[in-house]
PDB file of C-alpha atoms in Angstrom:
ATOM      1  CA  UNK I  15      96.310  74.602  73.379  1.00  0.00           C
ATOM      2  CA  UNK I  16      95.247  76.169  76.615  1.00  0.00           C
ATOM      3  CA  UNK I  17      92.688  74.358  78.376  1.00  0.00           C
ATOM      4  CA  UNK I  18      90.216  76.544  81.030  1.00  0.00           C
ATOM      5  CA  UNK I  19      89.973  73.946  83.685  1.00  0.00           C
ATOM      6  CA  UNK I  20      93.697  73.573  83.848  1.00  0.00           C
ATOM      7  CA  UNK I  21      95.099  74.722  87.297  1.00  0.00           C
ATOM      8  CA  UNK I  22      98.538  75.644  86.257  1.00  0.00           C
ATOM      9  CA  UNK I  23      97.106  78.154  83.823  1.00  0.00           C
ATOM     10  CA  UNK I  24      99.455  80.543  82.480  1.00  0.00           C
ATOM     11  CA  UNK I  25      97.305  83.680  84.730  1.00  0.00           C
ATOM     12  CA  UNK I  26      99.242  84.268  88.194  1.00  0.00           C
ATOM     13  CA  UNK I  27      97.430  83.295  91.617  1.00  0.00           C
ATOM     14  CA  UNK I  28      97.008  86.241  93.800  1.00  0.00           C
ATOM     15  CA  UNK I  29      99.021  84.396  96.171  1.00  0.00           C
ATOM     16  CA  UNK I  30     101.946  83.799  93.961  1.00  0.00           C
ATOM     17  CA  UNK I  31     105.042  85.752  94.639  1.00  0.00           C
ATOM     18  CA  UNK I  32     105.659  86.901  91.546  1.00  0.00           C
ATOM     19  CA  UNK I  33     102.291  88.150  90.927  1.00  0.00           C
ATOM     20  CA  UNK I  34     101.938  92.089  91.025  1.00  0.00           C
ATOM     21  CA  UNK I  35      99.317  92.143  94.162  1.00  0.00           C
ATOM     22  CA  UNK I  36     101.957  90.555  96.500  1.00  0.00           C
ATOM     23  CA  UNK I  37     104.174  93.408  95.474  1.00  0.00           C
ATOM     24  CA  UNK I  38     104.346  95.980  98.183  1.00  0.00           C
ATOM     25  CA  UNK I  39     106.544  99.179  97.833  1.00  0.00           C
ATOM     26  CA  UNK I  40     108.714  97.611 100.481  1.00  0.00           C
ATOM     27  CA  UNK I  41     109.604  95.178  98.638  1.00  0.00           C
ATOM     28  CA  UNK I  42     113.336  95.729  97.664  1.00  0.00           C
ATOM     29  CA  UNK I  43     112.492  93.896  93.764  1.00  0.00           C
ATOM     30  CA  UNK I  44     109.253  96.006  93.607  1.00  0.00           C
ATOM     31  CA  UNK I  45     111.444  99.052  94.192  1.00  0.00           C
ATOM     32  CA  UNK I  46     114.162  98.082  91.795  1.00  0.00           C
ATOM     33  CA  UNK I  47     111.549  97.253  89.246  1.00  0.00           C
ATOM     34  CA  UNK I  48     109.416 100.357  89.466  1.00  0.00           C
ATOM     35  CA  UNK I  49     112.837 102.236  89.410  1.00  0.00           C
ATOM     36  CA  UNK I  50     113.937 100.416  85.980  1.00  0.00           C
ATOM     37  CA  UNK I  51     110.706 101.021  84.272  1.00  0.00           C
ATOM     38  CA  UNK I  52     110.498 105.082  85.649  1.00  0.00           C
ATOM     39  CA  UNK I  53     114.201 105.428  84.308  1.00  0.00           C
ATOM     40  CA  UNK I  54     112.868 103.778  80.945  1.00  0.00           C
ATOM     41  CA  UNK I  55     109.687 105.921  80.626  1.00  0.00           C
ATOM     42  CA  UNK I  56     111.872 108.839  81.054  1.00  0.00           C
ATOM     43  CA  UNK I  57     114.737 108.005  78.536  1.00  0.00           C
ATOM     44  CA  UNK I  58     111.505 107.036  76.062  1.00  0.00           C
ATOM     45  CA  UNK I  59     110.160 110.832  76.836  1.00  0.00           C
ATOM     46  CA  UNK I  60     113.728 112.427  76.168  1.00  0.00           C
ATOM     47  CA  UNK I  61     113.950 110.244  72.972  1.00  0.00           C
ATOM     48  CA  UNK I  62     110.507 111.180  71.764  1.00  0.00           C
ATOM     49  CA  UNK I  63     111.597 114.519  72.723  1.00  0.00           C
ATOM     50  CA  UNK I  64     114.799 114.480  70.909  1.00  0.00           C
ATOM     51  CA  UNK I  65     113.168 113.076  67.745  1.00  0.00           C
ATOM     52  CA  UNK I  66     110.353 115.920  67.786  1.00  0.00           C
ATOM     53  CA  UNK I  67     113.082 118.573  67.770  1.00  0.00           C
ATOM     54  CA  UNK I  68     115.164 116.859  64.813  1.00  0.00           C
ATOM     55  CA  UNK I  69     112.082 116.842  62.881  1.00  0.00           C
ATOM     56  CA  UNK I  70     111.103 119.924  63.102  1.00  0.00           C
ATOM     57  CA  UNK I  71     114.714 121.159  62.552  1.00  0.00           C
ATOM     58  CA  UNK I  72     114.398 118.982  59.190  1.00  0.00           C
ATOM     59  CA  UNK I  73     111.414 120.763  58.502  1.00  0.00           C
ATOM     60  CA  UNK I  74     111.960 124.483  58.991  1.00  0.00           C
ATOM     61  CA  UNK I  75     115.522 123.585  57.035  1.00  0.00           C
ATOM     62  CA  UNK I  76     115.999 125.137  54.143  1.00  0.00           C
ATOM     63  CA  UNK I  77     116.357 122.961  50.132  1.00  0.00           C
ATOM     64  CA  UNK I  78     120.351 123.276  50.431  1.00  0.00           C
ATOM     65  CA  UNK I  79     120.830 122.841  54.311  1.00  0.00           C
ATOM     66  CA  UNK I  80     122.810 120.214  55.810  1.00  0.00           C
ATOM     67  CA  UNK I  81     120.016 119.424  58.202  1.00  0.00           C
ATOM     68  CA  UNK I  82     117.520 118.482  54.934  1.00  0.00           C
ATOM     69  CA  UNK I  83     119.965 115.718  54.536  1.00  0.00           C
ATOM     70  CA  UNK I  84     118.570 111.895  55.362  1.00  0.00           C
ATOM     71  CA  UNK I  85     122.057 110.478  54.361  1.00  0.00           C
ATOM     72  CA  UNK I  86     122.454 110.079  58.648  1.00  0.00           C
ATOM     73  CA  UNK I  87     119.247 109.949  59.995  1.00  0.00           C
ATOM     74  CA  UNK I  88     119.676 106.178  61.191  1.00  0.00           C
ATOM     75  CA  UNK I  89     122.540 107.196  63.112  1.00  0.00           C
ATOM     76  CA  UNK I  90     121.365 110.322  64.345  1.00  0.00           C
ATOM     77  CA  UNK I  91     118.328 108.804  66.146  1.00  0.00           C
ATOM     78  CA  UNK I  92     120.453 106.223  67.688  1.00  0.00           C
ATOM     79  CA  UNK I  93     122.598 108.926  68.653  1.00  0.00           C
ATOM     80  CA  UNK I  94     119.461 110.490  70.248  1.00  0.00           C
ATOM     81  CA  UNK I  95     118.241 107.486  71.813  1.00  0.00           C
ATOM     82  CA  UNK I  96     121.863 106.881  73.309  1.00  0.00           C
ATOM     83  CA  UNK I  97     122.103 110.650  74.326  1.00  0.00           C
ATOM     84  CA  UNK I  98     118.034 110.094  75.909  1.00  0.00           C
ATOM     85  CA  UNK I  99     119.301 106.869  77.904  1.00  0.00           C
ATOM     86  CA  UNK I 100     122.275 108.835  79.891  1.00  0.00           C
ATOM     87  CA  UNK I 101     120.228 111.653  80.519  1.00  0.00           C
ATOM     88  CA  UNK I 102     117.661 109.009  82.398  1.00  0.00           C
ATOM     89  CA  UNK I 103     120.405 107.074  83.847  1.00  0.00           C
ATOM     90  CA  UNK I 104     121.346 110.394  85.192  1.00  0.00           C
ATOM     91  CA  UNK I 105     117.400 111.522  86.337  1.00  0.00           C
ATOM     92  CA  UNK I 106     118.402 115.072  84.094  1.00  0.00           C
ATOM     93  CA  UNK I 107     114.307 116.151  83.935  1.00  0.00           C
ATOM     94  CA  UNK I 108     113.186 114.331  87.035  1.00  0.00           C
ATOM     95  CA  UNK I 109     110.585 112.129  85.035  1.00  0.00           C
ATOM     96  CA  UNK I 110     111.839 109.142  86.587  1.00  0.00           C
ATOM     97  CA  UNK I 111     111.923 110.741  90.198  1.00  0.00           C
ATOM     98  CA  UNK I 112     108.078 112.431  89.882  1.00  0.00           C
ATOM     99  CA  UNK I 113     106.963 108.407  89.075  1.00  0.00           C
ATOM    100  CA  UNK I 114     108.778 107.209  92.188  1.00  0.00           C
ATOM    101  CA  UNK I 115     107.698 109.277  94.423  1.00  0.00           C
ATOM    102  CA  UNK I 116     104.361 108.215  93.712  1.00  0.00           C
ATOM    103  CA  UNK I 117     105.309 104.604  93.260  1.00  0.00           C
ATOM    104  CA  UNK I 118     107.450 104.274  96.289  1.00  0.00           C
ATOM    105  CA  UNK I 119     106.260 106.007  99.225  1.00  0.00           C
ATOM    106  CA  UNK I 120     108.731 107.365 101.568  1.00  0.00           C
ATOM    107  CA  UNK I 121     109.760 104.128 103.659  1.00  0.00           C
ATOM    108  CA  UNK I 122     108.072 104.470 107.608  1.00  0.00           C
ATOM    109  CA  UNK I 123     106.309 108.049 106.785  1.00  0.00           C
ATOM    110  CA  UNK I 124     103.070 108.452 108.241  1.00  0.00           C
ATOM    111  CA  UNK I 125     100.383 108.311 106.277  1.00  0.00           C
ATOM    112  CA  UNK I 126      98.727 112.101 107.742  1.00  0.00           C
ATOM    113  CA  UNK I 127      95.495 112.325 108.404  1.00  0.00           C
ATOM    114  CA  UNK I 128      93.213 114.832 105.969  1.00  0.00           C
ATOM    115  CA  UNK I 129      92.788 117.872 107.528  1.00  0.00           C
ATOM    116  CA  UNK I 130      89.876 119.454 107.089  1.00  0.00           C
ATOM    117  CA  UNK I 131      89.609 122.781 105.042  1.00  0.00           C
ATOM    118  CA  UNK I 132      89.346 126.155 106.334  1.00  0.00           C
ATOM    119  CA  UNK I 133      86.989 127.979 104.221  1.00  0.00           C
ATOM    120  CA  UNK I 134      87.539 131.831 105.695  1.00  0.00           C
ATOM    121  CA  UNK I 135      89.725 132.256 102.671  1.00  0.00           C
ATOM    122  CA  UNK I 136      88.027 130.608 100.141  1.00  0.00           C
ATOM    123  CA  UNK I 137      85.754 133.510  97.723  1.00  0.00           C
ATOM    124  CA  UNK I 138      82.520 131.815  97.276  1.00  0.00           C
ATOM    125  CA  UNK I 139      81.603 130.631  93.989  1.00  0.00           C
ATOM    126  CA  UNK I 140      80.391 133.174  90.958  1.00  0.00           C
ATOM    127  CA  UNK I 141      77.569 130.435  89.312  1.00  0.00           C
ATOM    128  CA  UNK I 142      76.291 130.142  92.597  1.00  0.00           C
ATOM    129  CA  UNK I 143      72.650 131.598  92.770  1.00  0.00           C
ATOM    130  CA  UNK I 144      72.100 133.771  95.778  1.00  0.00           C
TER     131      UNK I 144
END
């Protein structure tokens, strides 16, 4: 039983090392972990992807068509989840890379300073009452 007024309590300190807020996207681990987890998002997209597109295959198939057959479909979605995990190892739709580059900014970049916007170009609004 977990008891409130414990201090080792199972929640992590904001000082711990291992908690998420001492992360920084310097941090070599951080990096390798938010790479990991980008590469998995994107083989579970291709998969998802993969298994959309077999389905509706199945379903446009005709009565006597070999792809109306569910004799193989256990090994056909590992085949597409095998199939999805290469094409992420290999960053083939550039899921995995969009994700970093907002997880990881580029190491020692300046951070730039917002400009401000030149309106000469800009049309002016059409709801706006005159």
């Amino acid at each position: 039983m977990l008891n409130i007024n414990d201090s080792s309590s199972a929640l992590p300190s904001a000082l711990d090392d291992r908690s998420p807020a001492a992360a920084t996207p310097a941090d070599p681990r951080y990096a390798a972990k938010a790479t990991e987890a980008a590469v998995k998002f994107e083989a579970f997209f291709i998969s998802h992807m993969l298994r959309q597109m077999r389905s509706g295959t199945r379903e446009m198939a005709g009565e006597d068509s070999v792809f109306k057959d569910p004799i193989n479909n256990d090994m056909l979605e590992m085949a597409d989840n095998l199939v999805a995990d290469k094409m992420a190892g290999q960053r083939a739709f550039g899921i995995a890379d969009a994700i970093l580059r907002q997880l990881l900014p580029a190491a020692g970049a300046p951070v730039a300073a917002k400009s401000p916007v030149k309106t000469d170009n800009i049309a002016a609004p059409l709801n706006k009452s005159v």
